[in-house]
Structure formats: structure tokens, C-alpha cells
Amino acid sequence: MLQTLFLTMLTLALVKSQDTEETITYTQCTDGYEWDPVRQQCKDIDECDIVPDACKGGMKCVNHYGGYLCLPKTAQIIVNNEQPQQETPAAEASSGATTGSVAASSVAASGVVPGGGFVASATAVAGPEVQTGRNNFVIRRNPADPQRIPSNPSHRIQCAAGYEQSEHNVCQDIDECTAGTHNCRADQVCINLRGSFTCQCPPGYQKRGEQCVDIDECTVPPYCHQRCVNTPGSFYCQCSPGFQLAANNYTCVDINECDASNQCAQQCYNILGSFICQCNQGYELSSDRLNCEDIDECRTSSYLCQYQCVNEPGKFSCMCPQGYQVVRSRTCQDINECETTNECREDEMCWNYHGGFRCYPRNPCQDPYILTSENRCVCPVSNAMCRELPQSIVYKYMSIRSDRSVPSDIFQIQATTIYANTINTFRIKSGNENGEFYLRQTSPVSAMLVLVKSLSGPREYIVDLEMLTVSSIGTFRTSSVLRLTIIVGPFSF
């Protein structure tokens, strides 16, 4: 056991010699060391920390420069800071082991052990349990009885820069960042290292000289999908109107305004980044492009309805005057009141005209005429009064629309009885005082009544159309009258 411990300490001394004599390149370090890019130098590898189960058999691992020791868990390490004393003979060292202490070769002749080694005075530990070896490197095994543990709280150990003595008499790293002993600027972040510290810029900043300046992340695309807003030490993304940030705070997704906040009065259609409003039939968008206003169809055209256009919300309707009804939504058609609401008396007949009706006597004959057939009155030859009167009067009725175009053929008169060797002539006997009509003979037995002036209703005209019949030898002369009642409607339809 003593032989093994002696060889281990000897190896540690050789490592120290190699550390002081060998020139270290920029990034190459000897075994047991690794390159520290922050401090730009080689640093010791703590094998006790990185090697799993470095020591077996219940031994504890003690790290040293370039290597480590496996010692009993009750062992304490004390290094003398004084000048090397006379070497202890090997026999003495051997006898020291029998008393419970083990001596090993020194790993340092000076007062500081590299890498945070332990330096103490050998005189600080008294008692037969302490055995010093050459260079006063002493290993002491604690006795099983805690009452026999030598203690001297006045002894001090010297640690390397960046380390301090702990309550367990080991050198531990000083956290300059927590202690506030660093010299980092107010705009820098202190990062503690083993035995030292470094000053770094906070995230979102970069070092420029001695100052930390903000990194403009927006100049390095593609951070954001649409818009990037740089802030001190950071940035955030924004989206154009009509878009919103996705859960990743980077991508912009379209907002369906028709679902989220439908501002349209009637119809809403979502499009990429926006929306459009439309109106139902009969409405049009207002100036704000959101609301809908009723279209006054009656104002846009005067030909929508035959008589009167009535505007309604979103639509229009047509109306007709009294005596007419709406057909096909826009046209006015005369109502035949004689078929629907006949209000004439029993002795009257109903005559429908455009826009109304009238009641006329079923027997229109006046003395000395007598009724021979429907609407036909004859003056008897036996009656002396009839000699100067037309032989017969036939009553006819017709209806025309107001403002009818002229000239226009409106009624044809024709002889019902034709006599041989006779000549028929036709004339307007009465009812044409203003010259509204003209009678044109179309054949020896017929004539056509022509409207030559436009008539406006409602108005009634009674026109007597006379046919004179004369024998070719002058021995016979007679006449008959067709009494035509013309009712002009109040409208042109």
C-alpha cells in the first residue's frame, strides 16, 4: 500500500516537472490539461468530476494538476509552506506508516500547489498521527475515534488566484460575479469561470471595442414573415393589416374578418389580407364601403312601371290606377267591372271601357222610335212623324285609350240591307263639331271612321254616322243612323 502511494506521488511530481519545462502551444496541452479558450491557457482537467468511479474500494478521489489521487476517505492532506526539512529516512517513513500515517513525495517545493493545491504548515498539525515526508508533504489518516481528530483552526492554506479556502480546508472557486468583485461594465454580463470570470454582452448585443452595441436582427433576413421591428437587445415581428402573428411569432396568417369582426352590413367576402362587402339585390354600397343603401329604382328609370313606381327597401313595386290591375309586375290591365262588380240596374246594360264602366238603358229608343231588336230602333212608316226622320237608329258603343296616335281607323260602318239600283253615301251627321273625326267611304256599302285628332280622357263622344240611300232613278230616298258612343279612357293604357 505504501509502495503504491509512493509511486503515485512520484508520478505527480513528474507531471509537475513536465508542466514547467514543456512549452505549450496555442491549443495543445499536455495530458491532464485542456485548452481554455476564454483565458487563453491550459487548465487542469478535474478527473474526479468527469471520470465515473475513478477510485475503487471505498477510496476518495483527490484532484491534482495533471492527475488525481485515490486516498482513504478519512485521510487529510496537509502541505507545508516552509523550506524543505531534512528528508525522512525510508525506514522512518516505514515506521510512520505503522502508526497510522503515510508519507509521500512532495508535489511542490514552493508555498503554492499549481491549480489550487493546498499549502499549510506542518507544525500546524501536532500528534503522533502526523508523519512528514520529504518536502514536508504530509498525509494524515484520521483515527476512527472522532475525539482524537487533531484540529487547529488557526492554520491557513494559500490558494491560487481566483480561489479561496473553504470551511473544509480546500480551495474553492470564488464567484466574482456573485461577490461583486468583477470589473464588468454596466451593460455587460458577468460569467463566472473556474478561478476567474469573463465579461460578455447580454443576448441581442455584440461587443464592439469595450462597449456592447445592439444587434439589429432585422438586417439579417429572414427573421420575420412580413415586418421586423428591432428593439434594444431583441426584436419582434409585426404583420400587415389584415394579418396576425401565428403561434411561432414569426409567420403571418390571414385574418378572416368575416368571422372575427364582420363589419359588413349584409354580405362579407374574405380575401387575402382584407375583405370586401357586397349588398343584396336592390342595395348598393355606401361611401364607407361597409353599409348598404337602398337603390331607388323608381328614380333611375321612368319606364319600370306602366303607371306608377313605388320604391321599397331593396326592391320596387308597380301600382295601377283605379279600374286597372297589375299584370306581369309592371303592366296595367283594365278591369272589366261588368264581369266582376256589375252595379247596373235590371233595365240597364253594363258597358266596360278602359278604366271604368257605364250603365246604358237596355231600350234606348225614343218616341216615335220603337225597339225592334237589341240596340235597334225603327220609326214606323205609318207614323206621320217618321217621314222626316231617319228610318232607323242603331246604338253602338266603343272605348279607346287616351292620347291614341292619329290618324287612326277606329270604327267601320256598313249597310245591312242592300237594294238594287241604289246609291249609298256616308256622312257624319253630328258630334264632330271640333273636327276630331273623318268618315272615309271604303266601298258602295261601307265607310271607315277615322280619328284625326288625339283625344284625352276621360271623356264621352256621341257621333251620329248617317247612310243615305237613293234610287238611281230618283224615286226612292231613305236614311239610317248609327249612333256611336265613344268613351275615351283616362290613360293611354
Tab-separated table of C-alpha atoms in Angstrom, residues 100-354:
chain	number	residue	atom	x	y	z
A	100	GLY	CA	-1.456	5.277	11.095
A	101	SER	CA	0.158	7.958	8.892
A	102	VAL	CA	1.502	7.580	5.343
A	103	ALA	CA	4.268	9.763	3.879
A	104	ALA	CA	4.545	10.587	0.173
A	105	SER	CA	6.907	12.556	-2.001
A	106	SER	CA	6.275	16.264	-2.393
A	107	VAL	CA	4.364	17.680	-5.315
A	108	ALA	CA	5.501	21.252	-4.698
A	109	ALA	CA	8.509	22.882	-3.154
A	110	SER	CA	7.005	26.312	-3.018
A	111	GLY	CA	4.167	27.621	-0.951
A	112	VAL	CA	1.505	27.185	-3.731
A	113	VAL	CA	0.430	23.971	-5.327
A	114	PRO	CA	-0.458	24.570	-9.019
A	115	GLY	CA	-4.142	24.532	-9.864
A	116	GLY	CA	-5.415	25.351	-6.397
A	117	GLY	CA	-3.217	22.978	-4.393
A	118	PHE	CA	-3.061	23.091	-0.628
A	119	VAL	CA	-0.195	24.763	1.321
A	120	ALA	CA	-0.012	24.586	5.117
A	121	SER	CA	2.487	24.425	7.940
A	122	ALA	CA	3.437	21.010	9.170
A	123	THR	CA	3.650	22.428	12.661
A	124	ALA	CA	0.026	23.263	12.488
A	125	VAL	CA	-0.780	19.616	12.954
A	126	ALA	CA	0.511	18.002	16.109
A	127	GLY	CA	0.442	14.493	17.417
A	128	PRO	CA	1.994	11.164	16.602
A	129	GLU	CA	-0.579	10.627	13.813
A	130	VAL	CA	1.279	13.129	11.572
A	131	GLN	CA	4.226	11.877	9.575
A	132	THR	CA	6.109	14.285	7.329
A	133	GLY	CA	7.892	13.143	4.245
A	134	ARG	CA	10.455	14.807	2.082
A	135	ASN	CA	9.463	18.428	1.206
A	136	ASN	CA	7.037	18.222	4.141
A	137	PHE	CA	4.117	16.801	2.046
A	138	VAL	CA	2.131	15.077	4.779
A	139	ILE	CA	-0.776	12.666	4.507
A	140	ARG	CA	-2.670	12.068	7.712
A	141	ARG	CA	-5.252	9.408	8.370
A	142	ASN	CA	-7.947	10.371	10.804
A	143	PRO	CA	-8.400	7.936	13.647
A	144	ALA	CA	-11.664	6.101	13.949
A	145	ASP	CA	-12.407	7.944	17.180
A	146	PRO	CA	-13.590	11.492	16.444
A	147	GLN	CA	-12.293	12.572	19.824
A	148	ARG	CA	-8.751	12.029	18.583
A	149	ILE	CA	-9.070	14.204	15.431
A	150	PRO	CA	-6.367	16.870	15.752
A	151	SER	CA	-7.681	20.295	14.976
A	152	ASN	CA	-6.029	23.662	14.818
A	153	PRO	CA	-8.368	26.356	13.479
A	154	SER	CA	-5.557	28.877	13.330
A	155	HIS	CA	-3.776	27.249	10.388
A	156	ARG	CA	-4.282	28.804	6.909
A	157	ILE	CA	-3.909	27.468	3.406
A	158	GLN	CA	-2.903	29.548	0.427
A	159	CYS	CA	-4.909	29.154	-2.769
A	160	ALA	CA	-4.278	30.250	-6.316
A	161	ALA	CA	-5.752	33.482	-7.629
A	162	GLY	CA	-9.490	33.143	-8.069
A	163	TYR	CA	-9.811	30.557	-5.271
A	164	GLU	CA	-10.407	30.786	-1.527
A	165	GLN	CA	-10.200	28.462	1.483
A	166	SER	CA	-13.434	26.692	2.354
A	167	GLU	CA	-14.596	25.556	5.751
A	168	HIS	CA	-13.340	22.095	4.836
A	169	ASN	CA	-9.792	23.468	4.258
A	170	VAL	CA	-9.967	23.042	0.480
A	171	CYS	CA	-9.571	25.704	-2.190
A	172	GLN	CA	-12.854	26.529	-3.880
A	173	ASP	CA	-13.596	28.870	-6.746
A	174	ILE	CA	-14.540	32.453	-5.965
A	175	ASP	CA	-17.712	33.540	-7.774
A	176	GLU	CA	-16.650	37.074	-8.600
A	177	CYS	CA	-19.986	37.690	-10.322
A	178	THR	CA	-21.973	36.960	-7.166
A	179	ALA	CA	-19.466	38.641	-4.860
A	180	GLY	CA	-19.446	41.792	-6.979
A	181	THR	CA	-15.659	41.823	-7.284
A	182	HIS	CA	-15.699	41.775	-11.083
A	183	ASN	CA	-14.989	44.789	-13.248
A	184	CYS	CA	-17.616	44.225	-15.945
A	185	ARG	CA	-19.345	47.282	-17.352
A	186	ALA	CA	-22.942	48.051	-16.509
A	187	ASP	CA	-24.008	46.983	-19.995
A	188	GLN	CA	-22.180	43.653	-19.734
A	189	VAL	CA	-22.980	40.329	-18.107
A	190	CYS	CA	-20.517	38.685	-15.728
A	191	ILE	CA	-19.894	34.973	-16.402
A	192	ASN	CA	-18.073	33.117	-13.633
A	193	LEU	CA	-15.257	30.744	-14.600
A	194	ARG	CA	-13.098	28.419	-12.533
A	195	GLY	CA	-10.598	30.694	-10.920
A	196	SER	CA	-11.694	33.730	-12.910
A	197	PHE	CA	-14.570	35.388	-14.720
A	198	THR	CA	-15.335	36.920	-18.074
A	199	CYS	CA	-17.479	39.808	-19.248
A	200	GLN	CA	-19.925	39.134	-22.035
A	201	CYS	CA	-22.621	41.126	-23.749
A	202	PRO	CA	-26.218	40.186	-22.955
A	203	PRO	CA	-28.239	38.350	-25.614
A	204	GLY	CA	-29.078	40.589	-28.538
A	205	TYR	CA	-25.883	42.631	-28.142
A	206	GLN	CA	-22.392	42.275	-29.571
A	207	LYS	CA	-19.089	43.611	-28.339
A	208	ARG	CA	-17.603	46.480	-30.267
A	209	GLY	CA	-14.458	47.634	-28.617
A	210	GLU	CA	-15.248	47.875	-24.927
A	211	GLN	CA	-18.951	48.563	-25.455
A	212	CYS	CA	-21.928	46.340	-26.080
A	213	VAL	CA	-23.979	47.525	-29.035
A	214	ASP	CA	-27.394	46.290	-30.076
A	215	ILE	CA	-27.607	43.689	-32.837
A	216	ASP	CA	-30.133	44.744	-35.459
A	217	GLU	CA	-31.708	41.367	-36.122
A	218	CYS	CA	-33.925	42.909	-38.775
A	219	THR	CA	-30.936	43.387	-41.085
A	220	VAL	CA	-30.348	39.653	-41.241
A	221	PRO	CA	-33.309	38.106	-43.072
A	222	PRO	CA	-35.480	36.170	-42.839
A	223	TYR	CA	-36.365	36.745	-39.225
A	224	CYS	CA	-39.924	37.879	-39.830
A	225	HIS	CA	-42.518	36.928	-42.411
A	226	GLN	CA	-43.636	40.489	-43.121
A	227	ARG	CA	-42.328	43.223	-40.815
A	228	CYS	CA	-39.440	43.209	-38.367
A	229	VAL	CA	-39.161	45.746	-35.527
A	230	ASN	CA	-35.771	45.994	-33.850
A	231	THR	CA	-35.685	46.674	-30.108
A	232	PRO	CA	-32.718	47.063	-27.706
A	233	GLY	CA	-31.327	43.576	-27.380
A	234	SER	CA	-34.119	41.882	-29.257
A	235	PHE	CA	-36.727	42.247	-31.987
A	236	TYR	CA	-40.310	41.329	-32.669
A	237	CYS	CA	-42.368	40.662	-35.753
A	238	GLN	CA	-45.363	42.564	-36.989
A	239	CYS	CA	-47.892	41.761	-39.666
A	240	SER	CA	-49.513	43.953	-42.262
A	241	PRO	CA	-53.129	44.973	-41.779
A	242	GLY	CA	-55.366	42.003	-42.351
A	243	PHE	CA	-52.843	39.528	-40.948
A	244	GLN	CA	-51.937	38.329	-37.470
A	245	LEU	CA	-48.936	36.583	-35.974
A	246	ALA	CA	-49.067	32.830	-35.777
A	247	ALA	CA	-48.130	30.908	-32.647
A	248	ASN	CA	-44.476	30.883	-33.696
A	249	ASN	CA	-44.415	34.727	-33.520
A	250	TYR	CA	-42.821	34.759	-36.959
A	251	THR	CA	-45.336	33.752	-39.581
A	252	CYS	CA	-48.249	35.981	-40.559
A	253	VAL	CA	-51.591	34.355	-41.256
A	254	ASP	CA	-54.624	35.922	-42.842
A	255	ILE	CA	-57.375	37.216	-40.575
A	256	ASN	CA	-60.835	36.156	-41.655
A	257	GLU	CA	-62.547	39.435	-40.906
A	258	CYS	CA	-65.882	37.959	-41.916
A	259	ASP	CA	-65.699	35.585	-38.943
A	260	ALA	CA	-63.722	37.625	-36.425
A	261	SER	CA	-65.367	41.040	-36.684
A	262	ASN	CA	-67.791	41.201	-39.555
A	263	GLN	CA	-68.249	44.882	-40.307
A	264	CYS	CA	-70.306	44.395	-43.432
A	265	ALA	CA	-73.944	45.307	-43.222
A	266	GLN	CA	-75.073	42.476	-45.490
A	267	GLN	CA	-72.563	40.218	-47.293
A	268	CYS	CA	-68.903	39.771	-46.376
A	269	TYR	CA	-66.245	38.078	-48.519
A	270	ASN	CA	-62.820	37.408	-47.063
A	271	ILE	CA	-59.781	37.929	-49.267
A	272	LEU	CA	-56.068	37.627	-48.515
A	273	GLY	CA	-55.191	40.379	-46.085
A	274	SER	CA	-58.532	42.112	-46.283
A	275	PHE	CA	-62.238	41.688	-47.023
A	276	ILE	CA	-64.901	43.193	-49.245
A	277	CYS	CA	-68.544	43.921	-48.598
A	278	GLN	CA	-71.360	43.357	-51.033
A	279	CYS	CA	-75.028	44.141	-50.878
A	280	ASN	CA	-78.149	42.193	-51.614
A	281	GLN	CA	-80.126	42.849	-54.754
A	282	GLY	CA	-81.760	46.235	-54.579
A	283	TYR	CA	-79.000	47.748	-52.450
A	284	GLU	CA	-75.679	49.413	-53.182
A	285	LEU	CA	-72.570	50.041	-51.095
A	286	SER	CA	-72.384	53.365	-49.354
A	287	SER	CA	-69.303	55.566	-49.394
A	288	ASP	CA	-67.804	53.798	-46.360
A	289	ARG	CA	-67.801	50.516	-48.355
A	290	LEU	CA	-69.366	48.752	-45.354
A	291	ASN	CA	-73.024	49.723	-45.195
A	292	CYS	CA	-75.685	49.240	-47.834
A	293	GLU	CA	-78.096	51.835	-49.102
A	294	ASP	CA	-81.374	51.150	-50.831
A	295	ILE	CA	-81.392	51.722	-54.580
A	296	ASP	CA	-84.305	53.919	-55.602
A	297	GLU	CA	-85.128	52.066	-58.809
A	298	CYS	CA	-88.002	54.440	-59.482
A	299	ARG	CA	-85.570	57.320	-59.723
A	300	THR	CA	-83.211	55.555	-62.079
A	301	SER	CA	-85.801	54.946	-64.788
A	302	SER	CA	-89.259	56.169	-65.672
A	303	TYR	CA	-90.048	53.084	-67.734
A	304	LEU	CA	-90.075	50.485	-64.999
A	305	CYS	CA	-93.805	50.732	-64.426
A	306	GLN	CA	-96.588	51.489	-66.822
A	307	TYR	CA	-98.331	53.777	-64.363
A	308	GLN	CA	-96.575	54.394	-61.024
A	309	CYS	CA	-93.392	53.064	-59.452
A	310	VAL	CA	-93.236	52.652	-55.682
A	311	ASN	CA	-89.779	52.254	-54.128
A	312	GLU	CA	-89.407	49.784	-51.255
A	313	PRO	CA	-86.402	48.635	-49.189
A	314	GLY	CA	-84.333	46.567	-51.574
A	315	LYS	CA	-86.965	46.473	-54.302
A	316	PHE	CA	-89.760	48.337	-56.025
A	317	SER	CA	-93.336	47.661	-56.997
A	318	CYS	CA	-95.727	48.975	-59.578
A	319	MET	CA	-99.174	50.381	-58.974
A	320	CYS	CA	-102.065	50.923	-61.307
A	321	PRO	CA	-104.891	53.474	-61.129
A	322	GLN	CA	-108.406	52.621	-60.118
A	323	GLY	CA	-110.063	50.431	-62.686
A	324	TYR	CA	-106.793	48.659	-63.584
A	325	GLN	CA	-104.814	45.764	-62.200
A	326	VAL	CA	-101.108	44.929	-62.312
A	327	VAL	CA	-100.102	42.132	-64.666
A	328	ARG	CA	-96.577	40.762	-65.111
A	329	SER	CA	-95.430	43.006	-62.216
A	330	ARG	CA	-95.281	46.161	-64.294
A	331	THR	CA	-98.144	46.414	-66.750
A	332	CYS	CA	-101.616	47.765	-66.053
A	333	GLN	CA	-104.632	45.984	-67.450
A	334	ASP	CA	-108.201	47.199	-67.450
A	335	ILE	CA	-110.541	45.529	-65.004
A	336	ASN	CA	-113.821	44.504	-66.600
A	337	GLU	CA	-116.174	45.667	-63.895
A	338	CYS	CA	-119.137	44.420	-65.871
A	339	GLU	CA	-117.913	40.883	-65.176
A	340	THR	CA	-116.693	41.393	-61.634
A	341	THR	CA	-118.861	44.041	-59.998
A	342	ASN	CA	-121.822	44.804	-62.230
A	343	GLU	CA	-123.730	47.576	-60.497
A	344	CYS	CA	-126.187	48.370	-63.298
A	345	ARG	CA	-129.971	48.031	-62.888
A	346	GLU	CA	-132.108	45.402	-64.490
A	347	ASP	CA	-133.211	47.766	-67.242
A	348	GLU	CA	-129.649	48.805	-67.905
A	349	MET	CA	-126.766	47.168	-69.620
A	350	CYS	CA	-123.173	47.484	-68.427
A	351	TRP	CA	-120.552	48.751	-70.797
A	352	ASN	CA	-116.892	48.399	-69.812
A	353	TYR	CA	-114.345	50.869	-71.044
A	354	HIS	CA	-110.642	51.436	-70.308
